Short mmCIF file of C-alpha atoms in Angstrom, two decimals:
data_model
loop_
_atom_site.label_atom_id
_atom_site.label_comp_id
_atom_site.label_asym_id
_atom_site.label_seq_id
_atom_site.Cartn_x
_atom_site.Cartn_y
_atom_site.Cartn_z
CA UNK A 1 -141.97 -149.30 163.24
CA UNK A 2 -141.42 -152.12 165.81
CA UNK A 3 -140.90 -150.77 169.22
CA UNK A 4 -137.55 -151.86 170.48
CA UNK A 5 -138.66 -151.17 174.66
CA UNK A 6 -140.29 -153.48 176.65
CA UNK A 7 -142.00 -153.00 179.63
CA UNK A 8 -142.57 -155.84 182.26
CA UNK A 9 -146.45 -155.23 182.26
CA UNK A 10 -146.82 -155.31 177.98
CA UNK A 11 -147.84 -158.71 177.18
CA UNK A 12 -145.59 -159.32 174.20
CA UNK A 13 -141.90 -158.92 174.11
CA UNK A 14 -140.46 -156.34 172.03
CA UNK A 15 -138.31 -156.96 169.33
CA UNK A 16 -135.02 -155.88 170.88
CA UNK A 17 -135.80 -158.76 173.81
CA UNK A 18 -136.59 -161.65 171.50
CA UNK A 19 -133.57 -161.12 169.38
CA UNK A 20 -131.85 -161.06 172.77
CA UNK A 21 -133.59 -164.30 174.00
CA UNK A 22 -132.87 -166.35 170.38
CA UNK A 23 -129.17 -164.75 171.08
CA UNK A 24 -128.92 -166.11 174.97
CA UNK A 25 -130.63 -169.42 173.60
CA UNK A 26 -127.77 -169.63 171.14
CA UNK A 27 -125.20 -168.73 173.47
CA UNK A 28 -126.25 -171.44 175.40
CA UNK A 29 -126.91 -174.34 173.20
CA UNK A 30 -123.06 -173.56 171.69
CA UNK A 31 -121.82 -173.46 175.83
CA UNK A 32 -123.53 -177.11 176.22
CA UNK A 33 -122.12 -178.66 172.80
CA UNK A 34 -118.47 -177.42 173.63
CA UNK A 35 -118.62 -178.44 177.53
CA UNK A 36 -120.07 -181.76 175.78
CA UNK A 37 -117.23 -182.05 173.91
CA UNK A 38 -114.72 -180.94 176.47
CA UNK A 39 -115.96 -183.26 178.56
CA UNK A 40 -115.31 -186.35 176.17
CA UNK A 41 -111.92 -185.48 175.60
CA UNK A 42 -111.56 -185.88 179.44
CA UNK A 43 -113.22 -189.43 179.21
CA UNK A 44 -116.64 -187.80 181.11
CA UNK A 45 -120.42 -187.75 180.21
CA UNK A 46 -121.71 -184.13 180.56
CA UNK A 47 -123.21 -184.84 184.14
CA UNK A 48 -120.08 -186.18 185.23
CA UNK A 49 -118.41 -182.95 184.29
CA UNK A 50 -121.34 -180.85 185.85
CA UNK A 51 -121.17 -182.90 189.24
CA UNK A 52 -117.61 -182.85 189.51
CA UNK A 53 -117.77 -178.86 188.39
CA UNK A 54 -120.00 -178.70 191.45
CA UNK A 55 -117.82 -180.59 194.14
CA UNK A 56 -115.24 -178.56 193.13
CA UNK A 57 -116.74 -175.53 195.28
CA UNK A 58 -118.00 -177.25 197.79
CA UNK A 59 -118.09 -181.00 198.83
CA UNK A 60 -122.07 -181.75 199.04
CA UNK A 61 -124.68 -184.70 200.31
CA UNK A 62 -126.44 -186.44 197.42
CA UNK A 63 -129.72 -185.02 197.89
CA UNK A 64 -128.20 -180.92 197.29
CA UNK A 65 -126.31 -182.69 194.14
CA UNK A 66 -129.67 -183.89 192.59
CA UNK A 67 -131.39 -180.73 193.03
CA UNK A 68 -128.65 -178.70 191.55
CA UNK A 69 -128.38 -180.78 188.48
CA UNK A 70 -132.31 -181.32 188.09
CA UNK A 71 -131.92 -185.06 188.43
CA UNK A 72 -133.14 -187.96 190.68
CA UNK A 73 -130.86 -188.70 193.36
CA UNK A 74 -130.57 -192.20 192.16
CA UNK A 75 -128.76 -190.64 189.08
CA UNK A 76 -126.64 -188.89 191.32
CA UNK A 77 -125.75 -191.92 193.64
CA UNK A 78 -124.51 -193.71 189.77
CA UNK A 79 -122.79 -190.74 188.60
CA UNK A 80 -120.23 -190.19 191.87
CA UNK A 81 -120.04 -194.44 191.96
CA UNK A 82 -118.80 -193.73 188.24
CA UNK A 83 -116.36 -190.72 189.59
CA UNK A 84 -115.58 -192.20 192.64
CA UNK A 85 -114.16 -195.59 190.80
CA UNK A 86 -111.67 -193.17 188.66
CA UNK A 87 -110.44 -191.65 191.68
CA UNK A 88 -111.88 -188.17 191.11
CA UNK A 89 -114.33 -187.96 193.62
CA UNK A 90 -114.83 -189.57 197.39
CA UNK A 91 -117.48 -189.96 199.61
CA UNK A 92 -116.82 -188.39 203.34
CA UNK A 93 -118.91 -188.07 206.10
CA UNK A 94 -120.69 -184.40 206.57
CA UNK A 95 -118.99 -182.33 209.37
CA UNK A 96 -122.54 -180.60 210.24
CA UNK A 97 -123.72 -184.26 210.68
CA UNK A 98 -121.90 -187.35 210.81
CA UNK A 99 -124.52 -189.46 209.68
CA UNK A 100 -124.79 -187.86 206.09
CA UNK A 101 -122.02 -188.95 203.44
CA UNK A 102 -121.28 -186.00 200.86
CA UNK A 103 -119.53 -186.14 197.99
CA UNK A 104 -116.38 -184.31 197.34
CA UNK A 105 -113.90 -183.43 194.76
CA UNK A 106 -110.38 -185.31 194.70
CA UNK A 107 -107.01 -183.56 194.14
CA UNK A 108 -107.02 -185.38 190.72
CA UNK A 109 -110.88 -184.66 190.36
CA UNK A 110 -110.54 -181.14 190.95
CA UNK A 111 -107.25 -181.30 188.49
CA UNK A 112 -109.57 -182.91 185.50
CA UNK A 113 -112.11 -180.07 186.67
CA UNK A 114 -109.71 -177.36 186.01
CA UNK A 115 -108.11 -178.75 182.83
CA UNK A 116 -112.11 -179.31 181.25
CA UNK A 117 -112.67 -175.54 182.03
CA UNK A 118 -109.33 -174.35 180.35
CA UNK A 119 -110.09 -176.48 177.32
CA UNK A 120 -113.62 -174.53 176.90
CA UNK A 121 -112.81 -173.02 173.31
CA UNK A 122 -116.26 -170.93 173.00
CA UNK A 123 -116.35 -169.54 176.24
CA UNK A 124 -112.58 -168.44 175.76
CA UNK A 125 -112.40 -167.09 172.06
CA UNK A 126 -115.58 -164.98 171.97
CA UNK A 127 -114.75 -163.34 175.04
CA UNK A 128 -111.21 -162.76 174.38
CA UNK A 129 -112.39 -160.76 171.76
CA UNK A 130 -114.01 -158.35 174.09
CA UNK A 131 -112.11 -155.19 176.07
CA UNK A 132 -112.32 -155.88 179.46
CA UNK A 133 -114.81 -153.25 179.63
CA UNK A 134 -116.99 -154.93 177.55
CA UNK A 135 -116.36 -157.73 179.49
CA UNK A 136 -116.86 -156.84 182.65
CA UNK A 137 -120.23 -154.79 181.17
CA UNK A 138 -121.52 -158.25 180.13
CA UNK A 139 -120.57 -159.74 183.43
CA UNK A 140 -123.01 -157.33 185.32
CA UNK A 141 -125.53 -157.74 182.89
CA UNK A 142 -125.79 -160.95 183.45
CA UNK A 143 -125.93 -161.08 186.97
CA UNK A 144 -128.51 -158.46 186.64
CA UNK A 145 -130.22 -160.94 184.47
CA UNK A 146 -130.36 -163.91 187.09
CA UNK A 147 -131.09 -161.51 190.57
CA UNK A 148 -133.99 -160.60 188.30
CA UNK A 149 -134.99 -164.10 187.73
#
């Protein structure tokens, strides 16, 4: 029989954890092609719809942008140009130092923001499936999953 408990000494991941893992990687890769696709339908590449995702908790200097999104800040300085010329985002100067520009998040930028979210179909219908319990069960797990990372 296949043992179904890992430990984190073991050098081989029980069964039970890879089936988890393929089921988090498929999680994922389904996430990505909806927010993809939610994203086109509001006229945005994917790392448009990440940045402005971003600026919509808290406005943020170029340099913080790139390392959140894993990305040069060259590719960063493009994709708010792009943002900035719709009107969704705007470049202000950093309270903690005047000399820094950040970007942040328009009224209409964090409108588009909110509307993309809302029109996430797989994160909405699998979930609303779930009791809250089970819900709010995953929710912890989760978070258990990345303060363990």
């Amino acid at each position: 029989m296949v043992s179904t408990t890992s430990t984190p000494d073991s050098p081989h991941p029980d069964a039970l954890s890879l089936e988890v893992v393929e089921l988090i990687g498929e999680v994922v890769a389904r996430f990505h092609e909806d927010y993809e696709e939610a994203a086109a339908e509001h006229a945005l590449t994917g790392a448009q719809a990440r940045l402005l995702s971003l600026l919509c908790l808290e406005p943020l200097p170029m340099r913080r942008l790139a390392q959140r999104l894993k990305c040069e800040p060259s590719n960063v300085t493009g994709i708010v140009d792009r943002l900035e010329a719709r009107g969704l985002v705007e470049r202000q100067p950093d309270p903690a130092d005047r000399r820094v520009k950040v970007a942040a998040a328009t009224s209409e930028g964090r409108a588009v923001a909110r509307s993309l979210r809302e029109s996430l179909r797989f994160a909405r219908e699998p979930l609303a499936g779930l009791s809250e319990g089970e819900r709010v069960a995953l929710r912890d797990a989760l978070r258990g999953m990345l303060g363990a990372a």
